[in-house]
Amino acid sequence: MVRNYIRKTKRQTWDANVMQTALNEIANGMPFKRASKIFNLPLTTLKRRAKGQNKLAKGNSKHLGRCISTLPEEIETSLKNYALEMEDRLFGLTKKDICKMAYQLAERNGIQHKFSRDKKAAGTAWFKEFLRRNPELSFRTPEATSAARARGFNKEAVAKFFYTLEEIMRVHNITDPMRIYNMDESGIQTVPSKVSKIVAHKGRKQVGFLTSAERGQNISIVLCLNATGQFIPPAIIFPRKRHNDLLYQGLPYGTLCLHNESGYMKSDTFVKFLEHFQKHCQSSVDKKVLLILDGHVTHQTVEAIEYCRSNGIIMLSFPPHCTHEMQPLDVAVFSPLMTYYNEELNLWLKANPGKIVTLYNVGPLFGKAYRRAATLNNGLSGFEKTGIFPYNPNILPDWKFKPSCTTDRPMVASTDHTMTTSNGDPLPTTNCEKNAESQREETPSSQLQKPGHSTMKSKKNFVKAKYETSSSETDEWQASGNSSDDVSIFDENESSVSIVSPSQNNLNENKKIVTPFDISPLPVAPPQSRSSRQSKGATVFTSSPNYLLAKERLSTRMKTSQATNIARKKLFSKTKANKKKRHEEDDAACIFCCELFSTSAAKEKWIKCNSCQKWAHALCAGVSVGKKAYVCDFCV
């Protein structure tokens, strides 16, 4: 097949909409010649289209040449929908999967084809034409997404967060956007996190780019902004035991300079940041502010909660594994910040040849990148895109929740974790559950099984709900369908079907059409009988129940630590006594001359009595060393 065909004629250069308008006028009684002149269309073409004499092109569709697509339009459309649905569920199909599926569709539907029977797959030429005929598809490199993130980002978790956010804003009268803050930590390194494409020699297999090291040192940065797009001065944590003023040169004005051994956020470090935060937001018990952050363990300590409660700071956490879509800093700030920081690193290396970036150069480089990324537009955009302010719980489209449909299944024989409304009625079944159940039913023979867009219930159904998450945090990411690496699941020894020509309609109305959904159903996790671990979801850290729970955790940890220390002391004392006893046994004395083993001559032979288990010189005992059964004179 010619892949780069250059058109040499002007046939079928007419517009499809104009052709459709002309056909409509002819159907209303306009003569063919008049329609041809008015709409500037070929008379013969117009007659064939109006009378339906063109076997390959109907209506206003265009088709040149005798070659047609191997798969009929109906089946090819189902393959396109299947690929899009699998991509929404994070089980995207590769080129190999699509080509294998095309071969199976042709075989199962009895369509004559020229696909490779050795490879049992369509070719590259067909795949490229398939992408050209379906402009909704694109061939891209996906980003790795963890199973926990795909499972945790679901409608129920997001609805609970927005319900809790609305309640906090209503109860504490937080309507001013200057009192709504978001903070998050991230890491920067002395080497670029991502290298941009460069212009290089064509055909060269390996292209390099200079960096300071293969693996850089990590420095944590803490950013915080409010819903008006205003940033408070950031905080930076260097991996150092002692304070060094040279590390903090060139940082933005007012930056909180911190350091610890690891360079990551710790409990005491977070309390220092809270003091820095309260200094700039001027919160108090009478004028409370809302601080939205992730659920890291360092944010849930008793010291942090007590400081926030005494200074009017309400801490609300995002649901687990949802910050990539719901946190303003992740959505609109960190990505440009990392891009600008990598640019500054590359510029510094070019301006200082022969040198490498160290921790002492990070301050000025981060300061330049921060001034470019921490803009008013980025801050406002982050809160707007996440729906936090202006408050919009329906900001996230339904297709973003498709990955959670794989594990969105009802609990079997369990009523302890059922989500109910305030009246005690169970929440309505989600669309994902309905789709999973419908796939187990037999599809009518004359109906294609096409995926529909998610039409899950609006978040209003969850506004007054008692949330008890039933999603399991165990690794149950196994699908009931086959993986994309093994799409060929039909029995190759199955009785052959009749082969029809693609020039015919290929699809008999009385015959069941085999679609990709029949060959490889959408992946759905099997039902679970119980939940081994509940997800907390959005949590108000500063609330009284959570505060008491944090104190209880601290008390339990202290008791466990004390018990561990006591056990270690006992073990250490026991080990010390054993070492002393072993030392005494090793330095034995001769039962005849009382000389110690440690003071005896080198290479002097010793023998042990089998009865009293005591040692003696072989010369003192008057026996040879090779004697196995020796009994001393005192035991005879």
XYZ file of C-alpha atoms in Angstrom:
636
model
C 0.000 0.000 0.000
C 1.244 3.457 -0.903
C 1.470 5.306 2.423
C 2.616 8.693 1.098
C 0.354 9.014 -1.942
C 0.412 12.382 -3.693
C -2.911 13.182 -5.299
C -2.720 13.964 -9.044
C -6.370 14.608 -9.930
C -9.134 16.944 -8.742
C -11.808 14.291 -8.450
C -14.181 14.587 -5.487
C -12.870 17.996 -4.459
C -16.425 19.083 -3.691
C -17.538 19.763 -0.150
C -19.547 17.057 1.620
C -21.971 19.576 3.150
C -22.668 21.057 -0.276
C -23.358 17.591 -1.653
C -25.796 16.856 1.161
C -27.619 20.133 0.542
C -27.896 19.326 -3.163
C -29.268 15.855 -2.444
C -31.856 17.358 -0.131
C -32.974 19.812 -2.841
C -33.198 17.005 -5.414
C -35.324 15.008 -3.023
C -37.638 18.038 -2.790
C -38.057 18.135 -6.595
C -35.168 20.195 -7.988
C -33.922 18.941 -11.405
C -30.474 17.361 -11.616
C -29.033 19.893 -14.103
C -30.196 22.882 -12.084
C -28.781 21.437 -8.891
C -25.500 20.702 -10.670
C -25.163 24.311 -11.835
C -26.267 25.936 -8.571
C -24.046 23.854 -6.307
C -21.190 23.390 -8.826
C -21.246 19.583 -8.616
C -20.601 16.983 -11.381
C -23.912 15.986 -12.959
C -23.072 12.274 -13.249
C -21.872 12.086 -9.669
C -24.998 13.853 -8.462
C -27.246 11.404 -10.326
C -25.421 8.337 -8.977
C -25.559 9.622 -5.402
C -29.232 10.565 -5.627
C -30.198 7.189 -7.129
C -27.925 5.196 -4.830
C -26.016 3.595 -7.703
C -22.573 4.013 -6.104
C -21.861 0.752 -4.265
C -18.887 2.008 -2.275
C -19.962 5.554 -1.318
C -23.435 6.492 -0.131
C -24.917 9.962 0.355
C -22.308 12.692 0.754
C -19.437 10.359 1.711
C -16.270 10.324 -0.373
C -14.470 7.280 -1.713
C -11.902 6.948 -4.498
C -10.617 3.719 -5.998
C -11.752 0.121 -5.715
C -10.101 -0.637 -2.359
C -12.277 -0.545 0.727
C -11.641 -1.026 4.439
C -11.355 -4.658 5.509
C -13.590 -4.226 8.545
C -17.077 -2.753 8.045
C -17.713 0.677 9.498
C -19.902 -0.709 12.281
C -17.253 -3.113 13.570
C -14.457 -0.577 13.150
C -16.489 1.923 15.173
C -16.902 -0.644 17.947
C -13.134 -1.237 17.902
C -12.546 2.511 18.209
C -14.999 2.757 21.139
C -13.374 -0.233 22.805
C -9.907 1.333 22.534
C -11.173 4.608 24.014
C -12.971 2.840 26.859
C -9.898 0.782 27.731
C -7.766 3.940 27.682
C -10.203 5.619 30.086
C -9.803 2.669 32.452
C -5.975 2.838 32.218
C -5.785 -0.429 30.266
C -4.876 1.226 26.964
C -4.274 -0.954 23.918
C -0.919 -1.016 22.163
C -0.433 -1.224 18.411
C 0.058 -4.976 18.736
C -3.209 -5.323 20.668
C -5.194 -3.356 18.071
C -3.778 -5.385 15.165
C -4.474 -8.683 16.924
C -7.994 -7.580 17.774
C -8.627 -6.620 14.121
C -7.571 -10.103 13.010
C -9.860 -11.741 15.568
C -12.800 -9.553 14.560
C -12.349 -10.503 10.928
C -12.130 -14.202 11.777
C -15.017 -14.275 14.232
C -17.340 -12.305 11.945
C -16.412 -14.323 8.867
C -14.962 -11.392 6.928
C -12.576 -12.046 4.064
C -9.240 -10.384 4.810
C -5.572 -10.303 3.830
C -4.175 -10.112 7.354
C -1.171 -12.264 8.237
C -2.308 -15.727 9.314
C 1.145 -16.541 10.649
C 1.266 -13.548 13.013
C -2.537 -13.569 13.449
C -2.549 -9.787 13.297
C -3.199 -6.934 10.931
C -0.281 -5.076 9.403
C 1.270 -1.665 9.963
C -0.385 -0.239 6.857
C -3.855 -1.162 8.148
C -3.054 0.318 11.566
C -2.007 3.664 10.091
C -5.120 3.789 7.930
C -7.230 2.917 10.978
C -5.811 5.936 12.823
C -6.379 8.135 9.765
C -10.018 7.050 9.431
C -10.602 7.720 13.154
C -9.144 11.156 13.996
C -10.439 10.802 17.573
C -7.580 8.361 18.207
C -3.919 9.212 18.709
C -0.841 7.069 19.355
C 0.821 8.358 22.547
C 3.147 7.270 25.333
C 1.097 6.928 28.566
C 2.123 8.066 32.024
C 2.464 5.357 34.650
C -0.395 5.534 37.165
C -0.418 3.444 40.339
C -3.277 1.083 41.113
C -3.857 2.859 44.429
C -4.371 6.182 42.646
C -6.711 4.643 40.067
C -8.702 2.964 42.833
C -8.745 5.880 45.271
C -9.840 8.651 42.889
C -13.575 7.907 42.735
C -16.860 9.778 42.857
C -17.634 8.927 46.480
C -14.267 10.163 47.814
C -14.479 13.423 45.840
C -18.115 13.982 46.865
C -17.213 13.495 50.533
C -14.399 16.043 50.273
C -16.622 18.712 48.728
C -19.366 18.026 51.273
C -16.880 18.419 54.141
C -15.455 21.581 52.550
C -18.917 23.108 52.223
C -19.770 22.275 55.853
C -16.560 23.880 57.145
C -17.132 27.037 55.116
C -20.734 27.240 56.368
C -20.115 26.461 60.049
C -17.066 28.727 60.432
C -18.340 31.403 58.017
C -15.277 31.195 55.776
C -16.450 33.049 52.676
C -13.405 35.255 52.116
C -11.014 33.593 49.600
C -8.086 35.126 51.490
C -8.872 32.699 54.332
C -8.688 29.530 52.203
C -5.130 28.172 51.813
C -3.457 25.183 50.225
C 0.019 23.922 51.120
C 2.096 21.076 49.773
C 5.650 19.801 49.740
C 7.713 18.822 46.731
C 11.324 18.036 45.997
C 13.965 19.628 43.793
C 17.385 18.194 43.027
C 20.769 19.320 41.865
C 20.124 17.553 38.540
C 17.203 18.177 36.148
C 14.161 15.999 36.760
C 13.447 15.906 33.030
C 15.619 16.628 29.987
C 14.039 18.401 27.024
C 14.467 17.317 23.428
C 17.457 18.743 21.566
C 18.593 18.970 17.964
C 21.111 16.210 17.230
C 22.709 14.232 14.406
C 20.201 12.206 12.451
C 20.706 8.462 12.778
C 22.770 8.653 15.965
C 21.530 6.053 18.424
C 22.691 7.706 21.628
C 22.434 11.421 22.375
C 23.730 12.841 25.646
C 23.127 15.940 27.728
C 25.379 17.266 30.498
C 24.168 17.127 34.116
C 25.933 17.651 37.421
C 25.605 14.001 38.444
C 23.647 10.889 37.621
C 21.668 11.194 40.849
C 21.299 14.517 42.607
C 20.685 15.490 46.224
C 17.075 16.108 47.231
C 15.920 19.405 48.773
C 12.311 19.755 49.971
C 10.340 22.914 49.251
C 7.030 23.883 50.843
C 4.657 26.208 48.997
C 1.442 27.772 50.247
C -1.088 30.074 48.599
C -4.646 31.265 49.144
C -7.670 31.326 46.838
C -6.902 34.889 45.677
C -3.659 33.654 44.086
C -1.374 35.210 46.726
C 1.610 33.141 47.927
C 3.118 33.286 51.391
C 6.941 33.021 51.463
C 7.998 29.414 50.837
C 9.996 27.110 53.082
C 13.032 25.084 52.051
C 14.520 22.068 53.866
C 18.169 21.195 53.222
C 19.651 17.768 54.127
C 22.091 19.139 56.708
C 22.605 18.652 60.458
C 23.846 22.174 61.111
C 22.742 25.581 59.931
C 24.840 27.216 57.215
C 24.030 30.724 55.979
C 25.707 30.062 52.626
C 22.959 27.567 51.739
C 20.195 30.169 51.978
C 21.593 32.886 49.758
C 19.494 33.942 46.761
C 16.222 32.544 48.090
C 12.953 34.534 47.799
C 12.487 37.188 50.455
C 11.003 35.826 53.686
C 11.774 32.157 52.930
C 11.687 29.898 55.983
C 15.094 28.168 56.127
C 15.026 24.702 57.694
C 17.380 21.737 57.818
C 17.446 18.161 59.061
C 19.388 14.980 58.333
C 17.092 13.658 55.594
C 15.966 16.876 53.906
C 12.303 15.768 54.072
C 9.351 17.048 56.077
C 9.258 15.821 59.679
C 6.899 16.386 62.589
C 8.953 19.112 64.295
C 9.694 20.711 60.925
C 5.981 20.912 60.121
C 5.263 22.666 63.422
C 7.881 25.290 62.521
C 6.175 25.775 59.157
C 2.809 26.221 60.913
C 4.344 29.013 62.990
C 5.625 30.568 59.762
C 2.171 30.161 58.193
C 0.332 31.717 61.159
C 2.711 34.663 61.134
C 1.691 35.595 57.569
C -2.011 34.680 57.549
C -2.657 36.294 60.958
C -5.171 33.646 62.012
C -6.782 33.524 65.439
C -9.548 31.715 67.264
C -11.963 34.504 66.333
C -10.760 34.691 62.703
C -10.113 31.170 61.567
C -8.503 30.144 58.289
C -8.814 26.913 56.337
C -5.607 25.067 55.398
C -6.136 22.266 52.854
C -3.276 19.777 52.594
C -2.554 16.098 51.977
C -2.825 13.391 54.611
C 0.877 12.859 55.291
C 1.630 11.400 58.719
C 3.685 14.461 59.744
C 0.527 16.591 59.425
C -1.391 14.521 61.997
C 0.811 14.816 65.088
C -0.572 15.968 68.411
C 1.797 18.963 68.500
C 0.632 20.195 65.093
C -3.055 19.716 65.900
C -2.755 21.495 69.258
C -0.970 24.443 67.654
C -3.636 24.742 64.960
C -6.517 24.523 67.447
C -5.012 27.251 69.606
C -4.338 29.553 66.629
C -7.555 29.168 64.625
C -6.179 26.995 61.808
C -8.572 24.364 60.436
C -6.675 21.572 58.668
C -8.630 19.639 56.031
C -6.984 16.778 54.161
C -7.612 15.660 50.602
C -8.791 12.088 50.023
C -5.925 9.602 49.634
C -4.440 9.367 46.116
C -6.525 12.289 44.812
C -4.138 15.234 45.030
C -3.104 14.962 41.364
C -6.579 16.211 40.372
C -7.808 18.098 43.452
C -4.824 20.016 44.853
C -4.358 23.532 43.380
C -0.564 23.471 43.768
C -0.266 20.144 41.948
C -2.635 21.218 39.184
C -1.266 24.670 38.321
C 1.996 25.549 40.128
C 4.433 22.668 40.589
C 4.595 21.692 36.927
C 5.711 25.135 35.661
C 7.967 25.511 38.706
C 9.857 22.312 37.854
C 10.085 23.348 34.201
C 11.559 26.742 35.061
C 13.926 25.192 37.636
C 15.277 22.734 35.047
C 15.810 25.627 32.635
C 17.784 27.536 35.274
C 19.924 24.462 35.960
C 20.784 24.095 32.270
C 21.566 27.793 31.916
C 23.883 27.666 34.945
C 25.797 24.672 33.540
C 26.270 26.454 30.206
C 27.444 29.650 31.924
C 29.844 27.753 34.205
C 31.597 25.103 32.101
C 33.582 22.580 34.064
C 31.587 23.136 37.267
C 28.725 21.220 38.815
C 25.628 22.355 40.708
C 25.898 21.836 44.475
C 23.580 22.598 47.374
C 25.091 26.077 47.619
C 23.809 26.901 44.110
C 20.244 25.696 44.671
C 19.081 28.872 46.462
C 19.598 31.350 43.583
C 18.327 28.864 40.979
C 15.167 28.104 42.947
C 14.602 31.805 43.619
C 14.584 32.634 39.895
C 12.259 29.741 39.059
C 9.906 30.591 41.941
C 9.474 34.183 40.777
C 8.434 32.918 37.327
C 6.027 30.206 38.549
C 4.404 31.782 41.632
C 2.165 34.137 39.669
C -1.326 35.374 40.365
C -2.762 33.656 37.282
C -1.342 30.265 38.250
C -2.709 30.546 41.782
C -6.201 31.548 40.659
C -6.212 28.872 37.980
C -5.329 26.140 40.490
C -8.273 26.877 42.795
C -10.647 27.340 39.866
C -9.724 24.092 38.072
C -10.120 22.047 41.257
C -13.502 23.580 42.136
C -12.441 24.694 45.635
C -13.019 28.381 44.935
C -15.313 29.339 43.377
C -17.036 26.347 44.953
C -17.955 23.904 42.194
C -18.300 20.218 43.216
C -19.120 19.203 39.617
C -15.926 20.628 38.103
C -14.361 17.221 37.394
C -15.708 15.437 34.280
C -17.051 11.921 34.531
C -14.351 10.330 32.376
C -11.720 11.102 35.025
C -13.422 8.574 37.320
C -13.397 5.760 34.754
C -10.242 4.048 36.201
C -12.068 3.480 39.504
C -14.836 1.597 37.685
C -12.588 -1.465 37.553
C -12.754 -1.907 41.341
C -16.141 -0.248 41.844
C -18.065 -3.358 42.810
C -20.649 -4.086 45.513
C -19.771 -5.897 48.713
C -20.996 -9.503 48.866
C -22.718 -10.751 52.023
C -21.615 -7.747 54.020
C -23.676 -4.887 55.419
C -21.169 -3.334 57.799
C -19.648 -0.975 55.257
C -22.704 -0.055 53.163
C -22.946 3.649 52.388
C -26.299 5.064 53.451
C -28.060 8.399 53.305
C -29.173 10.387 56.294
C -32.502 8.506 56.201
C -30.774 5.152 56.401
C -31.452 4.231 52.794
C -28.571 2.815 50.748
C -26.991 5.053 48.174
C -28.008 4.386 44.562
C -25.894 2.010 42.515
C -23.260 3.813 40.472
C -23.034 3.539 36.735
C -19.779 1.595 36.993
C -21.560 -1.136 38.965
C -24.435 -1.162 36.482
C -22.024 -1.474 33.557
C -20.218 -4.336 35.282
C -23.472 -6.203 35.845
C -24.724 -5.570 32.335
C -21.565 -7.105 30.858
C -22.449 -10.432 32.441
C -25.765 -10.464 30.589
C -26.071 -11.626 27.019
C -26.154 -8.859 24.445
C -29.039 -9.008 21.909
C -27.919 -10.385 18.561
C -28.853 -7.297 16.601
C -27.332 -4.813 19.009
C -23.714 -3.750 19.315
C -22.267 -3.570 22.796
C -20.884 -0.062 22.786
C -19.477 1.692 25.830
C -21.389 4.688 27.029
C -19.989 7.735 28.722
C -20.262 7.762 32.465
C -23.569 9.168 33.610
C -23.101 8.636 37.306
C -25.404 10.353 39.734
C -24.586 13.923 40.567
C -22.844 14.712 43.805
C -26.118 15.992 45.268
C -26.951 12.361 46.137
C -23.940 12.309 48.456
C -24.272 15.727 50.112
C -26.038 14.508 53.251
C -24.470 11.047 53.459
C -22.747 9.109 56.222
C -19.579 8.059 54.478
C -18.025 4.761 55.384
C -15.668 3.881 52.600
C -15.866 0.261 51.542
C -13.036 0.262 49.033
C -10.312 -2.186 49.974
C -6.724 -0.988 50.105
C -5.394 -4.467 49.391
C -3.762 -5.244 46.096
C -6.870 -6.579 44.315
C -6.082 -5.055 40.971
C -6.814 -8.254 39.070
C -9.347 -7.963 36.288
C -11.861 -10.602 35.339
C -11.167 -9.921 31.682
C -7.908 -10.648 29.941
C -4.968 -8.292 29.962
C -3.997 -6.216 26.990
C -0.914 -8.397 26.512
C -3.078 -11.398 25.659
C -6.017 -10.223 23.633
C -6.371 -13.505 21.710
C -8.815 -15.354 23.918
C -11.126 -17.058 21.430
C -10.749 -20.742 20.746
C -8.726 -21.190 17.584
C -10.046 -24.744 17.229
C -13.580 -23.425 17.054
C -15.583 -24.466 14.018
C -14.931 -22.181 11.079
C -17.526 -19.659 10.017
C -18.559 -18.895 6.487
C -16.429 -16.327 4.678
C -18.165 -13.504 2.857
C -16.721 -10.890 0.603
C -16.128 -7.391 2.022
C -17.765 -5.968 -1.066
C -21.000 -7.377 0.285
C -22.517 -5.805 3.342
C -20.594 -8.303 5.508
C -23.099 -8.025 8.342
C -26.319 -9.984 8.251
C -29.080 -8.406 10.275
C -30.156 -11.816 11.613
C -26.605 -12.703 12.605
C -24.948 -11.706 15.872
C -22.064 -9.314 15.375
C -18.926 -10.163 17.351
C -17.443 -6.995 18.832
C -14.259 -6.381 20.863
C -16.407 -6.341 23.995
C -17.381 -9.957 23.265
C -13.803 -11.083 22.572
C -12.193 -9.338 25.559
C -14.699 -7.851 28.063
C -13.885 -4.707 29.973
C -11.762 -5.475 33.067
C -13.883 -5.663 36.215
C -12.537 -6.756 39.588
C -14.404 -9.682 41.198
C -16.787 -8.982 44.097
C -15.266 -8.969 47.550
C -16.861 -10.388 50.678
C -15.197 -8.041 53.145
C -12.979 -5.003 53.363
C -9.711 -5.592 55.201
C -8.881 -1.918 55.522
C -11.023 1.204 55.287
C -9.894 4.392 53.605
C -10.246 7.523 55.720
C -11.096 9.884 52.907
C -11.220 13.633 53.511
C -10.518 14.329 57.191
C -10.557 17.430 59.385
C -7.357 16.956 61.379
C -8.208 19.676 63.893
C -11.633 18.230 64.793
C -12.102 16.910 68.325
C -12.535 13.220 67.367
C -9.392 13.258 65.248
C -7.503 15.135 67.982
C -8.446 12.480 70.562
C -7.491 9.760 68.100
C -4.076 11.379 67.582
C -3.514 11.504 71.348
C -4.514 7.856 71.636
C -2.066 6.928 68.882
C 0.686 8.860 70.666
C -0.074 7.101 73.965
C -0.033 3.697 72.300
C 3.223 4.526 70.559
C 4.827 5.589 73.841
C 3.701 2.397 75.581
C 5.017 0.305 72.725
C 8.287 2.201 72.809
C 8.663 1.631 76.562
C 7.936 -2.079 76.199
C 10.438 -2.298 73.370
C 13.117 -0.562 75.436
C 12.527 -2.942 78.370
C 12.762 -5.944 76.086
C 15.962 -4.575 74.563
C 17.505 -4.087 78.026
C 16.642 -7.643 79.025
C 18.023 -8.990 75.802
C 21.187 -6.900 76.169
C 21.759 -8.018 79.775
C 21.119 -11.653 78.808
C 23.510 -11.386 75.898
C 26.136 -9.797 78.133
C 25.812 -12.615 80.680
C 26.108 -15.219 77.948
C 29.233 -13.546 76.627
C 30.751 -13.554 80.150
C 29.866 -17.222 80.632
C 31.283 -18.107 77.214
C 34.469 -16.203 78.078
C 34.829 -18.163 81.303
C 34.365 -21.414 79.438
C 36.885 -20.414 76.802
C 39.561 -19.576 79.424
C 39.503 -22.934 81.268
C 42.210 -24.136 83.749
C 44.048 -27.443 83.705
C 42.660 -29.769 86.380
C 46.177 -31.003 87.181
C 48.491 -27.941 87.103
C 45.789 -25.205 87.273
C 47.368 -23.277 84.359
C 44.891 -21.177 82.362
C 44.382 -21.788 78.674
C 45.071 -18.114 77.911
C 48.511 -18.319 79.573
C 49.557 -21.712 78.222
C 52.217 -22.097 75.543
C 51.245 -21.869 71.922
C 50.322 -25.123 70.139
C 50.133 -26.945 73.462
C 47.658 -29.865 73.297
C 44.594 -30.022 75.571
C 42.084 -32.806 76.191
C 38.586 -32.808 77.695
C 37.223 -35.293 80.243
C 34.031 -36.995 78.993
C 32.719 -37.334 82.542
C 33.267 -33.958 84.301
C 33.634 -31.970 81.055
C 36.801 -30.265 82.355
C 40.057 -29.632 80.479
C 43.651 -30.715 81.103
C 47.001 -30.647 79.382
C 47.603 -33.776 77.346
C 51.068 -34.049 78.949
C 49.610 -33.622 82.464
C 47.008 -36.321 81.775
C 49.617 -38.602 80.193
C 47.460 -39.509 77.202
C 47.547 -38.784 73.491
C 45.337 -36.157 71.958
C 43.705 -38.613 69.514
C 42.130 -40.622 72.334
C 38.358 -40.394 72.033
C 37.074 -41.741 75.352
C 39.146 -40.014 78.063
C 38.211 -39.996 81.760
C 40.399 -38.090 84.165
C 41.914 -39.596 87.314
C 39.466 -37.661 89.534
C 36.478 -39.323 87.883
C 37.788 -42.888 87.790
